[in-house]
JSON list of C-alpha atoms in Angstrom, two decimals:
[
{"chain": "A", "resi": 1, "resn": "MET", "atom": "CA", "xyz": [103.50, 98.44, 87.29]},
{"chain": "A", "resi": 2, "resn": "LYS", "atom": "CA", "xyz": [105.25, 100.62, 89.87]},
{"chain": "A", "resi": 3, "resn": "LEU", "atom": "CA", "xyz": [104.72, 101.26, 93.56]},
{"chain": "A", "resi": 4, "resn": "THR", "atom": "CA", "xyz": [105.97, 104.59, 94.85]},
{"chain": "A", "resi": 5, "resn": "ILE", "atom": "CA", "xyz": [107.00, 104.64, 98.51]},
{"chain": "A", "resi": 6, "resn": "PRO", "atom": "CA", "xyz": [108.07, 107.76, 100.43]},
{"chain": "A", "resi": 7, "resn": "LYS", "atom": "CA", "xyz": [111.58, 107.22, 101.76]},
{"chain": "A", "resi": 8, "resn": "ASN", "atom": "CA", "xyz": [110.57, 107.78, 105.38]},
{"chain": "A", "resi": 9, "resn": "ILE", "atom": "CA", "xyz": [107.85, 105.12, 105.13]},
{"chain": "A", "resi": 10, "resn": "TYR", "atom": "CA", "xyz": [110.27, 102.72, 103.46]},
{"chain": "A", "resi": 11, "resn": "GLU", "atom": "CA", "xyz": [112.72, 103.24, 106.32]},
{"chain": "A", "resi": 12, "resn": "GLN", "atom": "CA", "xyz": [109.97, 102.73, 108.91]},
{"chain": "A", "resi": 13, "resn": "MET", "atom": "CA", "xyz": [109.10, 99.46, 107.22]},
{"chain": "A", "resi": 14, "resn": "ILE", "atom": "CA", "xyz": [112.74, 98.30, 107.23]},
{"chain": "A", "resi": 15, "resn": "ASP", "atom": "CA", "xyz": [113.10, 99.29, 110.90]},
{"chain": "A", "resi": 16, "resn": "HIS", "atom": "CA", "xyz": [109.91, 97.39, 111.78]},
{"chain": "A", "resi": 17, "resn": "CYS", "atom": "CA", "xyz": [111.28, 94.29, 110.04]},
{"chain": "A", "resi": 18, "resn": "ARG", "atom": "CA", "xyz": [114.61, 94.55, 111.84]},
{"chain": "A", "resi": 19, "resn": "ALA", "atom": "CA", "xyz": [112.82, 95.04, 115.16]},
{"chain": "A", "resi": 20, "resn": "GLY", "atom": "CA", "xyz": [110.84, 91.86, 114.59]},
{"chain": "A", "resi": 21, "resn": "LEU", "atom": "CA", "xyz": [113.92, 89.65, 114.47]},
{"chain": "A", "resi": 22, "resn": "PRO", "atom": "CA", "xyz": [114.41, 86.75, 114.95]},
{"chain": "A", "resi": 23, "resn": "ASN", "atom": "CA", "xyz": [110.86, 86.39, 113.64]},
{"chain": "A", "resi": 24, "resn": "GLU", "atom": "CA", "xyz": [109.26, 87.54, 110.44]},
{"chain": "A", "resi": 25, "resn": "ALA", "atom": "CA", "xyz": [107.57, 90.93, 110.69]},
{"chain": "A", "resi": 26, "resn": "CYS", "atom": "CA", "xyz": [104.55, 92.19, 108.77]},
{"chain": "A", "resi": 27, "resn": "GLY", "atom": "CA", "xyz": [102.31, 95.14, 108.07]},
{"chain": "A", "resi": 28, "resn": "PHE", "atom": "CA", "xyz": [100.41, 97.14, 105.50]},
{"chain": "A", "resi": 29, "resn": "LEU", "atom": "CA", "xyz": [101.21, 100.12, 103.31]},
{"chain": "A", "resi": 30, "resn": "ALA", "atom": "CA", "xyz": [98.15, 102.16, 102.39]},
{"chain": "A", "resi": 31, "resn": "GLY", "atom": "CA", "xyz": [97.79, 104.73, 99.67]},
{"chain": "A", "resi": 32, "resn": "ARG", "atom": "CA", "xyz": [96.15, 105.64, 96.42]},
{"chain": "A", "resi": 33, "resn": "ALA", "atom": "CA", "xyz": [96.82, 104.83, 92.79]},
{"chain": "A", "resi": 34, "resn": "GLY", "atom": "CA", "xyz": [100.14, 103.12, 93.30]},
{"chain": "A", "resi": 35, "resn": "ALA", "atom": "CA", "xyz": [101.51, 105.73, 95.70]},
{"chain": "A", "resi": 36, "resn": "VAL", "atom": "CA", "xyz": [101.97, 104.79, 99.36]},
{"chain": "A", "resi": 37, "resn": "GLU", "atom": "CA", "xyz": [100.85, 107.35, 101.94]},
{"chain": "A", "resi": 38, "resn": "ARG", "atom": "CA", "xyz": [100.65, 105.46, 105.21]},
{"chain": "A", "resi": 39, "resn": "PHE", "atom": "CA", "xyz": [102.69, 102.88, 107.12]},
{"chain": "A", "resi": 40, "resn": "ILE", "atom": "CA", "xyz": [100.68, 100.45, 109.26]},
{"chain": "A", "resi": 41, "resn": "PRO", "atom": "CA", "xyz": [102.86, 98.06, 111.27]},
{"chain": "A", "resi": 42, "resn": "LEU", "atom": "CA", "xyz": [101.19, 94.89, 112.47]},
{"chain": "A", "resi": 43, "resn": "GLU", "atom": "CA", "xyz": [102.27, 92.34, 115.04]},
{"chain": "A", "resi": 44, "resn": "ASN", "atom": "CA", "xyz": [103.10, 88.89, 113.69]},
{"chain": "A", "resi": 45, "resn": "ALA", "atom": "CA", "xyz": [100.71, 86.76, 115.74]},
{"chain": "A", "resi": 46, "resn": "ALA", "atom": "CA", "xyz": [102.50, 83.63, 114.52]},
{"chain": "A", "resi": 47, "resn": "ALA", "atom": "CA", "xyz": [105.73, 84.86, 116.18]},
{"chain": "A", "resi": 48, "resn": "SER", "atom": "CA", "xyz": [107.74, 82.67, 113.83]},
{"chain": "A", "resi": 49, "resn": "PRO", "atom": "CA", "xyz": [110.94, 83.05, 111.80]},
{"chain": "A", "resi": 50, "resn": "VAL", "atom": "CA", "xyz": [109.29, 81.25, 108.87]},
{"chain": "A", "resi": 51, "resn": "TYR", "atom": "CA", "xyz": [105.64, 82.36, 108.95]},
{"chain": "A", "resi": 52, "resn": "TYR", "atom": "CA", "xyz": [103.58, 85.48, 109.46]},
{"chain": "A", "resi": 53, "resn": "ARG", "atom": "CA", "xyz": [99.95, 86.07, 110.27]},
{"chain": "A", "resi": 54, "resn": "PRO", "atom": "CA", "xyz": [98.93, 89.56, 111.38]},
{"chain": "A", "resi": 55, "resn": "ASP", "atom": "CA", "xyz": [97.24, 90.00, 114.73]},
{"chain": "A", "resi": 56, "resn": "ASP", "atom": "CA", "xyz": [93.49, 89.86, 114.06]},
{"chain": "A", "resi": 57, "resn": "LYS", "atom": "CA", "xyz": [92.48, 92.92, 116.07]},
{"chain": "A", "resi": 58, "resn": "GLN", "atom": "CA", "xyz": [95.24, 95.06, 114.59]},
{"chain": "A", "resi": 59, "resn": "MET", "atom": "CA", "xyz": [94.42, 93.87, 111.08]},
{"chain": "A", "resi": 60, "resn": "ILE", "atom": "CA", "xyz": [90.71, 94.64, 111.39]},
{"chain": "A", "resi": 61, "resn": "ALA", "atom": "CA", "xyz": [91.54, 98.08, 112.79]},
{"chain": "A", "resi": 62, "resn": "ALA", "atom": "CA", "xyz": [93.96, 98.64, 109.91]},
{"chain": "A", "resi": 63, "resn": "MET", "atom": "CA", "xyz": [91.35, 97.68, 107.31]},
{"chain": "A", "resi": 64, "resn": "ARG", "atom": "CA", "xyz": [88.91, 100.09, 108.94]},
{"chain": "A", "resi": 65, "resn": "GLU", "atom": "CA", "xyz": [91.57, 102.83, 108.98]},
{"chain": "A", "resi": 66, "resn": "ILE", "atom": "CA", "xyz": [92.20, 102.26, 105.28]},
{"chain": "A", "resi": 67, "resn": "ASP", "atom": "CA", "xyz": [88.47, 102.41, 104.45]},
{"chain": "A", "resi": 68, "resn": "ASP", "atom": "CA", "xyz": [87.85, 105.45, 106.63]},
{"chain": "A", "resi": 69, "resn": "GLY", "atom": "CA", "xyz": [90.77, 107.27, 105.00]},
{"chain": "A", "resi": 70, "resn": "ASP", "atom": "CA", "xyz": [89.50, 106.46, 101.50]},
{"chain": "A", "resi": 71, "resn": "LEU", "atom": "CA", "xyz": [92.77, 104.64, 100.96]},
{"chain": "A", "resi": 72, "resn": "GLU", "atom": "CA", "xyz": [93.67, 101.36, 99.29]},
{"chain": "A", "resi": 73, "resn": "LEU", "atom": "CA", "xyz": [95.65, 98.46, 100.64]},
{"chain": "A", "resi": 74, "resn": "SER", "atom": "CA", "xyz": [98.65, 99.28, 98.46]},
{"chain": "A", "resi": 75, "resn": "ALA", "atom": "CA", "xyz": [100.94, 96.61, 99.85]},
{"chain": "A", "resi": 76, "resn": "ILE", "atom": "CA", "xyz": [101.11, 93.77, 102.32]},
{"chain": "A", "resi": 77, "resn": "PHE", "atom": "CA", "xyz": [104.69, 93.51, 103.52]},
{"chain": "A", "resi": 78, "resn": "HIS", "atom": "CA", "xyz": [106.60, 90.89, 105.45]},
{"chain": "A", "resi": 79, "resn": "SER", "atom": "CA", "xyz": [110.20, 89.97, 106.04]},
{"chain": "A", "resi": 80, "resn": "HIS", "atom": "CA", "xyz": [112.22, 86.92, 105.10]},
{"chain": "A", "resi": 81, "resn": "VAL", "atom": "CA", "xyz": [114.81, 86.68, 107.81]},
{"chain": "A", "resi": 82, "resn": "ALA", "atom": "CA", "xyz": [117.22, 84.33, 106.04]},
{"chain": "A", "resi": 83, "resn": "SER", "atom": "CA", "xyz": [116.21, 84.13, 102.39]},
{"chain": "A", "resi": 84, "resn": "ALA", "atom": "CA", "xyz": [115.80, 86.21, 99.27]},
{"chain": "A", "resi": 85, "resn": "PRO", "atom": "CA", "xyz": [112.89, 88.67, 98.87]},
{"chain": "A", "resi": 86, "resn": "ARG", "atom": "CA", "xyz": [111.01, 86.41, 96.48]},
{"chain": "A", "resi": 87, "resn": "PRO", "atom": "CA", "xyz": [107.59, 84.85, 97.15]},
{"chain": "A", "resi": 88, "resn": "SER", "atom": "CA", "xyz": [107.85, 81.39, 98.67]},
{"chain": "A", "resi": 89, "resn": "VAL", "atom": "CA", "xyz": [105.39, 78.63, 97.89]},
{"chain": "A", "resi": 90, "resn": "THR", "atom": "CA", "xyz": [103.65, 79.54, 101.15]},
{"chain": "A", "resi": 91, "resn": "ASP", "atom": "CA", "xyz": [103.50, 83.20, 100.15]},
{"chain": "A", "resi": 92, "resn": "ILE", "atom": "CA", "xyz": [101.84, 82.30, 96.86]},
{"chain": "A", "resi": 93, "resn": "ARG", "atom": "CA", "xyz": [99.46, 79.78, 98.37]},
{"chain": "A", "resi": 94, "resn": "GLU", "atom": "CA", "xyz": [98.27, 82.27, 100.97]},
{"chain": "A", "resi": 95, "resn": "ALA", "atom": "CA", "xyz": [98.06, 85.33, 98.70]},
{"chain": "A", "resi": 96, "resn": "HIS", "atom": "CA", "xyz": [94.46, 86.44, 98.31]},
{"chain": "A", "resi": 97, "resn": "TYR", "atom": "CA", "xyz": [94.74, 90.15, 97.57]},
{"chain": "A", "resi": 98, "resn": "PRO", "atom": "CA", "xyz": [95.33, 90.42, 93.81]},
{"chain": "A", "resi": 99, "resn": "ASP", "atom": "CA", "xyz": [95.21, 94.22, 93.83]},
{"chain": "A", "resi": 100, "resn": "SER", "atom": "CA", "xyz": [97.84, 94.64, 96.54]},
{"chain": "A", "resi": 101, "resn": "VAL", "atom": "CA", "xyz": [101.58, 94.39, 96.12]},
{"chain": "A", "resi": 102, "resn": "TYR", "atom": "CA", "xyz": [103.18, 91.66, 98.20]},
{"chain": "A", "resi": 103, "resn": "LEU", "atom": "CA", "xyz": [106.31, 93.37, 99.40]},
{"chain": "A", "resi": 104, "resn": "ILE", "atom": "CA", "xyz": [109.05, 91.20, 100.84]},
{"chain": "A", "resi": 105, "resn": "VAL", "atom": "CA", "xyz": [112.01, 92.52, 102.84]},
{"chain": "A", "resi": 106, "resn": "SER", "atom": "CA", "xyz": [115.04, 90.24, 102.98]},
{"chain": "A", "resi": 107, "resn": "LEU", "atom": "CA", "xyz": [117.13, 90.61, 106.12]},
{"chain": "A", "resi": 108, "resn": "VAL", "atom": "CA", "xyz": [119.92, 88.33, 104.90]},
{"chain": "A", "resi": 109, "resn": "ASP", "atom": "CA", "xyz": [122.23, 91.36, 104.86]},
{"chain": "A", "resi": 110, "resn": "LEU", "atom": "CA", "xyz": [121.12, 93.26, 107.95]},
{"chain": "A", "resi": 111, "resn": "SER", "atom": "CA", "xyz": [123.19, 96.29, 107.04]},
{"chain": "A", "resi": 112, "resn": "ASN", "atom": "CA", "xyz": [121.56, 96.48, 103.64]},
{"chain": "A", "resi": 113, "resn": "PRO", "atom": "CA", "xyz": [118.07, 94.89, 103.61]},
{"chain": "A", "resi": 114, "resn": "GLU", "atom": "CA", "xyz": [116.62, 94.28, 100.17]},
{"chain": "A", "resi": 115, "resn": "ALA", "atom": "CA", "xyz": [112.92, 94.86, 99.39]},
{"chain": "A", "resi": 116, "resn": "ARG", "atom": "CA", "xyz": [111.12, 93.69, 96.28]},
{"chain": "A", "resi": 117, "resn": "GLY", "atom": "CA", "xyz": [107.46, 93.83, 95.34]},
{"chain": "A", "resi": 118, "resn": "TRP", "atom": "CA", "xyz": [105.25, 91.28, 93.64]},
{"chain": "A", "resi": 119, "resn": "LEU", "atom": "CA", "xyz": [101.73, 90.97, 92.32]},
{"chain": "A", "resi": 120, "resn": "ILE", "atom": "CA", "xyz": [100.29, 87.50, 92.82]},
{"chain": "A", "resi": 121, "resn": "GLN", "atom": "CA", "xyz": [97.33, 86.86, 90.53]},
{"chain": "A", "resi": 122, "resn": "LYS", "atom": "CA", "xyz": [95.05, 83.84, 90.54]},
{"chain": "A", "resi": 123, "resn": "GLU", "atom": "CA", "xyz": [92.17, 82.75, 88.33]},
{"chain": "A", "resi": 124, "resn": "ASP", "atom": "CA", "xyz": [90.14, 82.11, 91.45]},
{"chain": "A", "resi": 125, "resn": "TRP", "atom": "CA", "xyz": [91.18, 83.93, 94.60]},
{"chain": "A", "resi": 126, "resn": "ARG", "atom": "CA", "xyz": [91.05, 80.61, 96.49]},
{"chain": "A", "resi": 127, "resn": "ASP", "atom": "CA", "xyz": [93.55, 78.88, 94.20]},
{"chain": "A", "resi": 128, "resn": "GLU", "atom": "CA", "xyz": [96.78, 77.76, 95.83]},
{"chain": "A", "resi": 129, "resn": "SER", "atom": "CA", "xyz": [98.99, 78.63, 92.86]},
{"chain": "A", "resi": 130, "resn": "GLY", "atom": "CA", "xyz": [99.14, 81.75, 90.76]},
{"chain": "A", "resi": 131, "resn": "GLN", "atom": "CA", "xyz": [101.09, 84.03, 88.45]},
{"chain": "A", "resi": 132, "resn": "VAL", "atom": "CA", "xyz": [103.81, 86.14, 90.00]},
{"chain": "A", "resi": 133, "resn": "GLU", "atom": "CA", "xyz": [104.85, 89.42, 88.45]},
{"chain": "A", "resi": 134, "resn": "GLU", "atom": "CA", "xyz": [107.48, 91.78, 89.85]},
{"chain": "A", "resi": 135, "resn": "VAL", "atom": "CA", "xyz": [106.49, 95.36, 90.65]},
{"chain": "A", "resi": 136, "resn": "GLU", "atom": "CA", "xyz": [109.06, 98.14, 90.45]},
{"chain": "A", "resi": 137, "resn": "LEU", "atom": "CA", "xyz": [109.54, 99.92, 93.76]},
{"chain": "A", "resi": 138, "resn": "VAL", "atom": "CA", "xyz": [110.23, 103.65, 93.45]},
{"chain": "A", "resi": 139, "resn": "LEU", "atom": "CA", "xyz": [111.39, 105.58, 96.51]},
{"chain": "A", "resi": 140, "resn": "SER", "atom": "CA", "xyz": [110.29, 109.21, 96.62]},
{"chain": "B", "resi": 1, "resn": "MET", "atom": "CA", "xyz": [69.00, 91.35, 114.86]},
{"chain": "B", "resi": 2, "resn": "ALA", "atom": "CA", "xyz": [70.46, 93.90, 112.48]},
{"chain": "B", "resi": 3, "resn": "VAL", "atom": "CA", "xyz": [74.22, 93.78, 112.06]},
{"chain": "B", "resi": 4, "resn": "GLU", "atom": "CA", "xyz": [76.75, 95.51, 109.85]},
{"chain": "B", "resi": 5, "resn": "VAL", "atom": "CA", "xyz": [78.79, 93.27, 107.57]},
{"chain": "B", "resi": 6, "resn": "ARG", "atom": "CA", "xyz": [82.09, 94.80, 106.41]},
{"chain": "B", "resi": 7, "resn": "ILE", "atom": "CA", "xyz": [83.04, 93.74, 102.90]},
{"chain": "B", "resi": 8, "resn": "PRO", "atom": "CA", "xyz": [86.70, 93.60, 101.81]},
{"chain": "B", "resi": 9, "resn": "ALA", "atom": "CA", "xyz": [87.71, 95.47, 98.68]},
{"chain": "B", "resi": 10, "resn": "VAL", "atom": "CA", "xyz": [88.26, 92.26, 96.72]},
{"chain": "B", "resi": 11, "resn": "PHE", "atom": "CA", "xyz": [84.57, 91.32, 97.07]},
{"chain": "B", "resi": 12, "resn": "ARG", "atom": "CA", "xyz": [82.94, 94.73, 96.70]},
{"chain": "B", "resi": 13, "resn": "LYS", "atom": "CA", "xyz": [82.24, 94.12, 93.04]},
{"chain": "B", "resi": 14, "resn": "HIS", "atom": "CA", "xyz": [79.59, 91.65, 94.22]},
{"chain": "B", "resi": 15, "resn": "VAL", "atom": "CA", "xyz": [77.78, 94.15, 96.44]},
{"chain": "B", "resi": 16, "resn": "GLY", "atom": "CA", "xyz": [77.62, 97.20, 94.23]},
{"chain": "B", "resi": 17, "resn": "GLY", "atom": "CA", "xyz": [80.89, 98.60, 95.55]},
{"chain": "B", "resi": 18, "resn": "GLU", "atom": "CA", "xyz": [79.64, 98.97, 99.12]},
{"chain": "B", "resi": 19, "resn": "ARG", "atom": "CA", "xyz": [82.15, 98.81, 101.95]},
{"chain": "B", "resi": 20, "resn": "ALA", "atom": "CA", "xyz": [79.51, 97.51, 104.33]},
{"chain": "B", "resi": 21, "resn": "ILE", "atom": "CA", "xyz": [76.02, 96.13, 104.07]},
{"chain": "B", "resi": 22, "resn": "GLU", "atom": "CA", "xyz": [73.30, 95.45, 106.61]},
{"chain": "B", "resi": 23, "resn": "SER", "atom": "CA", "xyz": [72.14, 91.94, 107.26]},
{"chain": "B", "resi": 24, "resn": "GLN", "atom": "CA", "xyz": [69.94, 90.21, 109.79]},
{"chain": "B", "resi": 25, "resn": "GLY", "atom": "CA", "xyz": [70.05, 87.11, 111.92]},
{"chain": "B", "resi": 26, "resn": "GLY", "atom": "CA", "xyz": [70.59, 85.53, 115.29]},
{"chain": "B", "resi": 27, "resn": "THR", "atom": "CA", "xyz": [73.80, 83.74, 114.38]},
{"chain": "B", "resi": 28, "resn": "ILE", "atom": "CA", "xyz": [76.70, 84.26, 112.00]},
{"chain": "B", "resi": 29, "resn": "LYS", "atom": "CA", "xyz": [75.20, 81.58, 109.76]},
{"chain": "B", "resi": 30, "resn": "ASP", "atom": "CA", "xyz": [71.86, 83.42, 109.61]},
{"chain": "B", "resi": 31, "resn": "VAL", "atom": "CA", "xyz": [73.61, 86.68, 108.83]},
{"chain": "B", "resi": 32, "resn": "LEU", "atom": "CA", "xyz": [75.72, 85.17, 106.04]},
{"chain": "B", "resi": 33, "resn": "ASP", "atom": "CA", "xyz": [72.76, 83.17, 104.64]},
{"chain": "B", "resi": 34, "resn": "LYS", "atom": "CA", "xyz": [70.61, 86.29, 104.41]},
{"chain": "B", "resi": 35, "resn": "MET", "atom": "CA", "xyz": [73.45, 88.21, 102.86]},
{"chain": "B", "resi": 36, "resn": "GLY", "atom": "CA", "xyz": [74.09, 85.36, 100.42]},
{"chain": "B", "resi": 37, "resn": "ALA", "atom": "CA", "xyz": [70.45, 85.32, 99.36]},
{"chain": "B", "resi": 38, "resn": "VAL", "atom": "CA", "xyz": [70.75, 88.97, 98.34]},
{"chain": "B", "resi": 39, "resn": "TYR", "atom": "CA", "xyz": [74.28, 88.67, 96.92]},
{"chain": "B", "resi": 40, "resn": "PRO", "atom": "CA", "xyz": [74.62, 85.12, 95.53]},
{"chain": "B", "resi": 41, "resn": "GLN", "atom": "CA", "xyz": [77.97, 85.80, 93.85]},
{"chain": "B", "resi": 42, "resn": "LEU", "atom": "CA", "xyz": [79.42, 86.80, 97.20]},
{"chain": "B", "resi": 43, "resn": "ARG", "atom": "CA", "xyz": [78.05, 83.62, 98.72]},
{"chain": "B", "resi": 44, "resn": "GLU", "atom": "CA", "xyz": [79.83, 81.57, 96.04]},
{"chain": "B", "resi": 45, "resn": "GLU", "atom": "CA", "xyz": [83.12, 83.27, 96.89]},
{"chain": "B", "resi": 46, "resn": "LEU", "atom": "CA", "xyz": [82.86, 82.52, 100.58]},
{"chain": "B", "resi": 47, "resn": "PHE", "atom": "CA", "xyz": [81.52, 79.01, 100.82]},
{"chain": "B", "resi": 48, "resn": "GLY", "atom": "CA", "xyz": [82.82, 75.64, 99.60]},
{"chain": "B", "resi": 49, "resn": "ASP", "atom": "CA", "xyz": [80.72, 72.94, 97.98]},
{"chain": "B", "resi": 50, "resn": "ALA", "atom": "CA", "xyz": [79.93, 71.37, 101.35]},
{"chain": "B", "resi": 51, "resn": "GLY", "atom": "CA", "xyz": [78.47, 74.63, 102.60]},
{"chain": "B", "resi": 52, "resn": "ASP", "atom": "CA", "xyz": [81.36, 75.39, 104.94]},
{"chain": "B", "resi": 53, "resn": "LEU", "atom": "CA", "xyz": [83.27, 78.64, 104.93]},
{"chain": "B", "resi": 54, "resn": "HIS", "atom": "CA", "xyz": [86.28, 78.34, 102.66]},
{"chain": "B", "resi": 55, "resn": "ARG", "atom": "CA", "xyz": [89.44, 77.88, 104.72]},
{"chain": "B", "resi": 56, "resn": "PHE", "atom": "CA", "xyz": [90.96, 81.07, 103.31]},
{"chain": "B", "resi": 57, "resn": "VAL", "atom": "CA", "xyz": [87.95, 83.13, 104.43]},
{"chain": "B", "resi": 58, "resn": "ASN", "atom": "CA", "xyz": [88.08, 84.59, 107.90]},
{"chain": "B", "resi": 59, "resn": "VAL", "atom": "CA", "xyz": [84.93, 85.91, 109.53]},
{"chain": "B", "resi": 60, "resn": "TYR", "atom": "CA", "xyz": [85.17, 88.09, 112.60]},
{"chain": "B", "resi": 61, "resn": "LEU", "atom": "CA", "xyz": [82.45, 89.04, 115.05]},
{"chain": "B", "resi": 62, "resn": "ASN", "atom": "CA", "xyz": [83.59, 92.47, 116.18]},
{"chain": "B", "resi": 63, "resn": "ASP", "atom": "CA", "xyz": [87.30, 91.66, 116.68]},
{"chain": "B", "resi": 64, "resn": "GLU", "atom": "CA", "xyz": [87.09, 87.92, 117.24]},
{"chain": "B", "resi": 65, "resn": "ASP", "atom": "CA", "xyz": [87.61, 85.20, 114.66]},
{"chain": "B", "resi": 66, "resn": "VAL", "atom": "CA", "xyz": [84.40, 83.16, 114.80]},
{"chain": "B", "resi": 67, "resn": "ARG", "atom": "CA", "xyz": [86.45, 79.97, 114.46]},
{"chain": "B", "resi": 68, "resn": "PHE", "atom": "CA", "xyz": [87.60, 80.66, 118.02]},
{"chain": "B", "resi": 69, "resn": "LEU", "atom": "CA", "xyz": [84.05, 81.33, 119.19]},
{"chain": "B", "resi": 70, "resn": "GLU", "atom": "CA", "xyz": [81.31, 78.97, 118.07]},
{"chain": "B", "resi": 71, "resn": "GLY", "atom": "CA", "xyz": [81.97, 79.12, 114.36]},
{"chain": "B", "resi": 72, "resn": "LEU", "atom": "CA", "xyz": [78.94, 79.74, 112.19]},
{"chain": "B", "resi": 73, "resn": "ASP", "atom": "CA", "xyz": [76.71, 79.06, 115.21]},
{"chain": "B", "resi": 74, "resn": "THR", "atom": "CA", "xyz": [78.15, 82.07, 117.06]},
{"chain": "B", "resi": 75, "resn": "LYS", "atom": "CA", "xyz": [75.32, 84.27, 118.26]},
{"chain": "B", "resi": 76, "resn": "VAL", "atom": "CA", "xyz": [75.17, 87.91, 117.23]},
{"chain": "B", "resi": 77, "resn": "ASP", "atom": "CA", "xyz": [73.62, 90.88, 118.98]},
{"chain": "B", "resi": 78, "resn": "GLU", "atom": "CA", "xyz": [71.99, 93.98, 117.61]},
{"chain": "B", "resi": 79, "resn": "GLY", "atom": "CA", "xyz": [74.63, 96.41, 116.39]},
{"chain": "B", "resi": 80, "resn": "ASP", "atom": "CA", "xyz": [77.45, 93.86, 116.14]},
{"chain": "B", "resi": 81, "resn": "VAL", "atom": "CA", "xyz": [79.92, 94.22, 113.30]},
{"chain": "B", "resi": 82, "resn": "VAL", "atom": "CA", "xyz": [80.79, 91.19, 111.20]},
{"chain": "B", "resi": 83, "resn": "SER", "atom": "CA", "xyz": [83.96, 91.50, 109.12]},
{"chain": "B", "resi": 84, "resn": "ILE", "atom": "CA", "xyz": [84.82, 89.21, 106.23]},
{"chain": "B", "resi": 85, "resn": "LEU", "atom": "CA", "xyz": [88.49, 89.07, 105.28]},
{"chain": "B", "resi": 86, "resn": "PRO", "atom": "CA", "xyz": [90.45, 86.81, 102.97]},
{"chain": "B", "resi": 87, "resn": "ALA", "atom": "CA", "xyz": [93.34, 85.41, 104.99]},
{"chain": "B", "resi": 88, "resn": "VAL", "atom": "CA", "xyz": [96.57, 87.38, 105.20]},
{"chain": "B", "resi": 89, "resn": "ALA", "atom": "CA", "xyz": [99.53, 85.10, 105.84]},
{"chain": "B", "resi": 90, "resn": "GLY", "atom": "CA", "xyz": [102.66, 83.64, 104.32]},
{"chain": "B", "resi": 91, "resn": "GLY", "atom": "CA", "xyz": [106.29, 83.14, 105.05]},
{"chain": "B", "resi": 92, "resn": "THR", "atom": "CA", "xyz": [109.56, 81.61, 104.10]},
{"chain": "B", "resi": 93, "resn": "GLU", "atom": "CA", "xyz": [109.89, 78.13, 102.77]},
{"chain": "B", "resi": 94, "resn": "ALA", "atom": "CA", "xyz": [112.94, 76.36, 101.42]},
{"chain": "B", "resi": 95, "resn": "ARG", "atom": "CA", "xyz": [111.48, 76.07, 97.96]},
{"chain": "B", "resi": 96, "resn": "LYS", "atom": "CA", "xyz": [111.20, 79.30, 95.99]},
{"chain": "B", "resi": 97, "resn": "VAL", "atom": "CA", "xyz": [109.45, 80.17, 92.73]}
]
């Protein structure tokens, strides 16, 4: 599977992650059929360098915006401020959107952040463990 | 009291693909019970064996998480919007896959 991201949206996402330092940052990418069309930054209500939880009001508004635009939740992104862009145990435990790419931006090298995408599939959406599969990110 | 219940994409297969359905009730529990009677598969997704909302399910009355109001006993008014969302969260841990 591939996820195509317009370069300007990718850069907005990276900028949002940098701006969130020292904490993790988060947000949504919305689009259709594996192609991102919209960048939706969200505030990390947890305000933590090791955890993210989007602000409730912003997240509900974002979900409404996605529905009203006939879009899909293409990706849920967040940053890892000091580790690789791979899903942590916490990321997998708290992943409940099997159709969305979990996109992680590593800020270990601030001059060259690295983003990678993952699908996290579970037999039951409430399971705490699941199968992780990498998704190719294509910038357009 | 008639309220709109917004259904997340992951659960729409249980409600005929609808983004929102109408339900009735005086409290969140009433609203979800009535919805669950019509859509039993959705009810199974949302509730644990003890009848409590699963911890990964968030229910919002308008913009407020009902856990920070009065939980399932939170009263609803005509025209309110109830949103159901699987939790979105995560973050770094020392141990990686």
